[in-house]
mmCIF file of C-alpha atoms in Angstrom:
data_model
loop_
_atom_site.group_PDB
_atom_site.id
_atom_site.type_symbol
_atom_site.label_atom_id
_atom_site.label_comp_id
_atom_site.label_asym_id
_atom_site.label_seq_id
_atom_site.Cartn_x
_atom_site.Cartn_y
_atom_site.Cartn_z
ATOM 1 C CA UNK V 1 0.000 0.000 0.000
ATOM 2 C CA UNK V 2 2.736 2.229 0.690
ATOM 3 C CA UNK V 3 4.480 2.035 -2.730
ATOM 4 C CA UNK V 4 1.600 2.892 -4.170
ATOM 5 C CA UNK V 5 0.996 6.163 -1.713
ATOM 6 C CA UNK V 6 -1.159 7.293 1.236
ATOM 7 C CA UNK V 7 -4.288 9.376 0.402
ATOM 8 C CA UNK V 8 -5.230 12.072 3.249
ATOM 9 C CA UNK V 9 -7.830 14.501 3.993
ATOM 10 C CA UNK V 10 -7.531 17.760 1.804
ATOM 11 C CA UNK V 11 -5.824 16.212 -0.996
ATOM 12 C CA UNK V 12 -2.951 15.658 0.727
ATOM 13 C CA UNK V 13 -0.953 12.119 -0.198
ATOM 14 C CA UNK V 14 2.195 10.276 0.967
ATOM 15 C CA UNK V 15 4.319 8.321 -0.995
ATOM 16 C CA UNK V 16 7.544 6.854 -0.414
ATOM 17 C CA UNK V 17 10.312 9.419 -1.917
ATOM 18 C CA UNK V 18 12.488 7.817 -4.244
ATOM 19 C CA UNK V 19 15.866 8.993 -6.268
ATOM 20 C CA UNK V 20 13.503 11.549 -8.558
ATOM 21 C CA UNK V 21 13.065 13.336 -5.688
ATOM 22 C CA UNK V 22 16.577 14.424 -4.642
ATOM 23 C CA UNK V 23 16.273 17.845 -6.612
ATOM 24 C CA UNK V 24 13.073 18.450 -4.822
ATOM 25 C CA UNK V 25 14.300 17.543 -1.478
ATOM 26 C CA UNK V 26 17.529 19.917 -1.673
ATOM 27 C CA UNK V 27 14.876 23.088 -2.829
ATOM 28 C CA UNK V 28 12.954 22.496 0.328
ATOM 29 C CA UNK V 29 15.734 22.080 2.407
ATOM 30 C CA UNK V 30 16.987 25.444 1.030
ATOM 31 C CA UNK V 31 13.848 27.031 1.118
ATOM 32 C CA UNK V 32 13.853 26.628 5.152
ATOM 33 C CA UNK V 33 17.057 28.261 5.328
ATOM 34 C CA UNK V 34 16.742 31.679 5.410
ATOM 35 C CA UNK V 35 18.679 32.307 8.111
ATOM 36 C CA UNK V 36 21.846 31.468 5.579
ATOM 37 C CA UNK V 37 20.497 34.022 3.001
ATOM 38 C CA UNK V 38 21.361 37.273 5.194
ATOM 39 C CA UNK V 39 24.763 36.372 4.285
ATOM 40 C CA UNK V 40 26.275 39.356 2.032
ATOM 41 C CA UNK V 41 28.126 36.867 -0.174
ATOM 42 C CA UNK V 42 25.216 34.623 -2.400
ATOM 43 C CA UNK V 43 27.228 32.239 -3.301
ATOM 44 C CA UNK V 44 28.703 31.392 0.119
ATOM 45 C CA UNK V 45 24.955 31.362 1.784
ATOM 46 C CA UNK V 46 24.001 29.045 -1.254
ATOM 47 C CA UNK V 47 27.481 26.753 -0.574
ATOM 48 C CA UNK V 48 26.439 26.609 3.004
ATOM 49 C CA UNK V 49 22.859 25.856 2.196
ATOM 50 C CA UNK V 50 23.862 23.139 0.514
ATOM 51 C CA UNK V 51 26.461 21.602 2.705
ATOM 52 C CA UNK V 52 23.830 21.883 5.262
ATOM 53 C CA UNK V 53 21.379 19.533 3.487
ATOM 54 C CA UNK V 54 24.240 17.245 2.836
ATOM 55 C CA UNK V 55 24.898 16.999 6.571
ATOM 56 C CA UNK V 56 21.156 16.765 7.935
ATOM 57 C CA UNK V 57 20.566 14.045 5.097
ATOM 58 C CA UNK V 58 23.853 11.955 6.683
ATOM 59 C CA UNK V 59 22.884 12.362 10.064
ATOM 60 C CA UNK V 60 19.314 11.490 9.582
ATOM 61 C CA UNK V 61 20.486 8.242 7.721
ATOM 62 C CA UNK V 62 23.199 7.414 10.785
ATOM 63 C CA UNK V 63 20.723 8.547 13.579
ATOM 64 C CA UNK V 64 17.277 6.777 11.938
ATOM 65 C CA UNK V 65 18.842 3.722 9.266
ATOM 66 C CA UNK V 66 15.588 2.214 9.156
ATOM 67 C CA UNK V 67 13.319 5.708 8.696
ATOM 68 C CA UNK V 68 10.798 6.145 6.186
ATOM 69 C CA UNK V 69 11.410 9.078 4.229
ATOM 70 C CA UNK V 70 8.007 10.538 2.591
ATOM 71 C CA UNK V 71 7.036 13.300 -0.165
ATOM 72 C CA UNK V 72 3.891 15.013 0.570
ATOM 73 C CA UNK V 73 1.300 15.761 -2.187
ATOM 74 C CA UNK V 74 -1.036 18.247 -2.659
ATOM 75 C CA UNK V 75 -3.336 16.780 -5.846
ATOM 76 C CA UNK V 76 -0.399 16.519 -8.428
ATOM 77 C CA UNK V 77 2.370 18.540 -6.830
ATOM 78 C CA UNK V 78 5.307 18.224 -4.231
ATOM 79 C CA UNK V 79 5.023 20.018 -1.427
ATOM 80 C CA UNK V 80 7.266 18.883 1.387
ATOM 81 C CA UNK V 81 8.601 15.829 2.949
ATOM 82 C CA UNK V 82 7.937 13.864 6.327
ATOM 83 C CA UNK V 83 10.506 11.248 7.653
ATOM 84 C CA UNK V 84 9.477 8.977 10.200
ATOM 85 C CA UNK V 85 11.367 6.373 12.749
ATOM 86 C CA UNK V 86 9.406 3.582 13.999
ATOM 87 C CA UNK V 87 12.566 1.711 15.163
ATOM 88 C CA UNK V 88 12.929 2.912 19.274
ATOM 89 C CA UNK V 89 9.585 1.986 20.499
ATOM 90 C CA UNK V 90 8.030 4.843 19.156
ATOM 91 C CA UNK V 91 6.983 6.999 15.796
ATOM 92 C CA UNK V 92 9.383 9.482 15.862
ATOM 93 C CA UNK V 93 8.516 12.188 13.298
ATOM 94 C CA UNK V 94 12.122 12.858 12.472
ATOM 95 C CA UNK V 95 11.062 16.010 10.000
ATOM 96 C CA UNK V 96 7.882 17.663 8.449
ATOM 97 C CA UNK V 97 8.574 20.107 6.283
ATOM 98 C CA UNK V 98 6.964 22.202 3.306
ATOM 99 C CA UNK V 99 7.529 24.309 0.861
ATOM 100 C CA UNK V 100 6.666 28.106 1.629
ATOM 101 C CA UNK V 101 3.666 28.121 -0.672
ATOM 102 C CA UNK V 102 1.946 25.481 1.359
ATOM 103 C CA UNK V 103 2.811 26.731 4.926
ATOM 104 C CA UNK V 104 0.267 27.992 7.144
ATOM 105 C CA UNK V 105 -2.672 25.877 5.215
ATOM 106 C CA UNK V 106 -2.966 23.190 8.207
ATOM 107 C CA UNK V 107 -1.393 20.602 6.193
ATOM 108 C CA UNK V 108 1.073 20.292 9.008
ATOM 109 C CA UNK V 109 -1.826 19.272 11.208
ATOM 110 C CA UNK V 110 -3.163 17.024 8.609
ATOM 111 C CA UNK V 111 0.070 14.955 8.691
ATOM 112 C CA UNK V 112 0.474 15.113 12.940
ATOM 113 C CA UNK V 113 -3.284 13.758 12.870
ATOM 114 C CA UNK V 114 -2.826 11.014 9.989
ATOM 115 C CA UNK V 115 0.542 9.845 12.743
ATOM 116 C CA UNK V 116 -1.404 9.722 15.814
ATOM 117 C CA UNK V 117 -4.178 7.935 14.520
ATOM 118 C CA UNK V 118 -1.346 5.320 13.386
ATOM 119 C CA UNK V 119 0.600 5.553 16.610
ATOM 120 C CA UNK V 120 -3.082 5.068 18.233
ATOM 121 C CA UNK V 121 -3.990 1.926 16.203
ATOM 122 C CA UNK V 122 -0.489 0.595 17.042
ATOM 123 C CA UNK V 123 -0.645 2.046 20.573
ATOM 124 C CA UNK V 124 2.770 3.378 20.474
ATOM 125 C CA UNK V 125 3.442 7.151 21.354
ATOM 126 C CA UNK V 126 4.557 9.645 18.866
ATOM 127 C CA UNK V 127 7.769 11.462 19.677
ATOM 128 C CA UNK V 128 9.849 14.443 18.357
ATOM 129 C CA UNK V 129 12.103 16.871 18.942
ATOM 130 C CA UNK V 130 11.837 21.156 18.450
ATOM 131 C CA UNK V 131 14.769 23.276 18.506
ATOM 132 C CA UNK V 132 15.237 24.745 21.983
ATOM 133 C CA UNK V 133 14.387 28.303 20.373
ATOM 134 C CA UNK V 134 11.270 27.470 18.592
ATOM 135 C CA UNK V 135 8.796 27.894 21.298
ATOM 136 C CA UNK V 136 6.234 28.878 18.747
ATOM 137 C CA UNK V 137 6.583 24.919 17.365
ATOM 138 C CA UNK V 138 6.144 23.525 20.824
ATOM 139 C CA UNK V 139 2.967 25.496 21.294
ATOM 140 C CA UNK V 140 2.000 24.049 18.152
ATOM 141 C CA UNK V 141 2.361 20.255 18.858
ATOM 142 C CA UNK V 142 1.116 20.724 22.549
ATOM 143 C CA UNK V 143 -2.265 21.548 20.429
ATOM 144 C CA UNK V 144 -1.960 17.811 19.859
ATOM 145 C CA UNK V 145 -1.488 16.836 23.095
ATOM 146 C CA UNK V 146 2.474 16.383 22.609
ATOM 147 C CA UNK V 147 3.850 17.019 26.135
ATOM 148 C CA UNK V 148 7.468 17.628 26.916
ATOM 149 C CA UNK V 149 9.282 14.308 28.597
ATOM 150 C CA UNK V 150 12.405 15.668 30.138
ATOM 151 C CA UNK V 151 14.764 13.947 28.129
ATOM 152 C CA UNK V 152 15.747 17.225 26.521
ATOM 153 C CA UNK V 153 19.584 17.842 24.719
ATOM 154 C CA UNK V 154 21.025 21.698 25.043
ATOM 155 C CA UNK V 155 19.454 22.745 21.380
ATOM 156 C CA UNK V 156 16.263 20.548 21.712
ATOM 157 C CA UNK V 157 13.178 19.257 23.476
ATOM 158 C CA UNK V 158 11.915 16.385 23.353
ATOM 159 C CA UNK V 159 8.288 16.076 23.222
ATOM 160 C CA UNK V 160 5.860 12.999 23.446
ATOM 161 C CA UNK V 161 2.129 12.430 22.867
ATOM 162 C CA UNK V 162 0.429 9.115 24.034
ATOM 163 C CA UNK V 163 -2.528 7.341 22.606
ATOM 164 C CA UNK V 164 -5.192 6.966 24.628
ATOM 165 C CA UNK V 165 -4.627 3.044 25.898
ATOM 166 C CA UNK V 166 -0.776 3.720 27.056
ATOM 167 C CA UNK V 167 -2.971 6.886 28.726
ATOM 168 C CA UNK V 168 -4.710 4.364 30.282
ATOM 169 C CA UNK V 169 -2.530 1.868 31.239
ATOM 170 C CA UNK V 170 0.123 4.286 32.626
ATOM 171 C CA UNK V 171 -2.329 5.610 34.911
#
């Protein structure tokens, strides 16, 4: 089933990313970086942008071998990427991301909701991680009940959300 993709609400879809993709996947990455575009020299921000995506797509691969690396659809077009790790216990959404056209349409919610309601059928939790400066993100997934579990690193949190039966049970 997923070869062949995922549908979601809102015309959203999933399917697995494959070599095609890799020019896609370095434009998003870029497009997320504009912290690297204030530098005065193009060509250095663009060099940096780039060496960037080289080093988030090798430590992704050593930190989560076994993830499952998505493109996201809207109808016929690419609009961003979710990887996930379901190799520690739990689904650990290793990286949502879209392309600035389609942020800010609640596709982002779309794809949290479409994981819990897998973690919940599974009953595993659904983990990830926010940069320690991004409270605005952790607001965001607390909306979904993702809760912060203490086992926080210096430029992250780590936040958690439970399905309802580990609720249950832990109580």
């Amino acid at each position: 089933m997923l070869a062949a993709g995922v549908r979601l609400p809102g015309g959203l879809s999933l399917r697995p990313a494959n070599d095609g993709d890799a020019a896609f996947l370095a434009s998003l990455y870029s497009s997320t970086r504009d912290d690297l575009r204030i530098l005065p020299d193009r060509d250095l921000a663009e060099c940096l942008i780039e060496l960037q995506f080289r080093a988030q797509t090798e430590s992704y691969g050593t930190d989560f071998p076994e993830a499952m690396h998505f493109v996201v659809g809207l109808h016929d077009d690419r609009i961003g990427r979710l990887i996930l790790d379901f190799s520690r216990g739990t689904v650990h959404i290793v990286d949502i991301s879209f392309i600035p056209a389609a942020r800010g349409h609640g596709y982002g919610q779309t794809l949290i909701q479409a994981v819990q309601s897998v973690a919940q059928q599974i009953n595993t939790p659904v983990s990830l991680s926010v940069a320690s400066d991004r409270a605005d993100l952790a607001r965001f997934y607390a909306q979904f009940g993702f809760q912060l579990d203490g086992q926080s690193a210096p430029a992250h949190a780590r936040m958690v959300w439970y399905p309802q039966a580990a609720r249950r049970s832990a109580s």
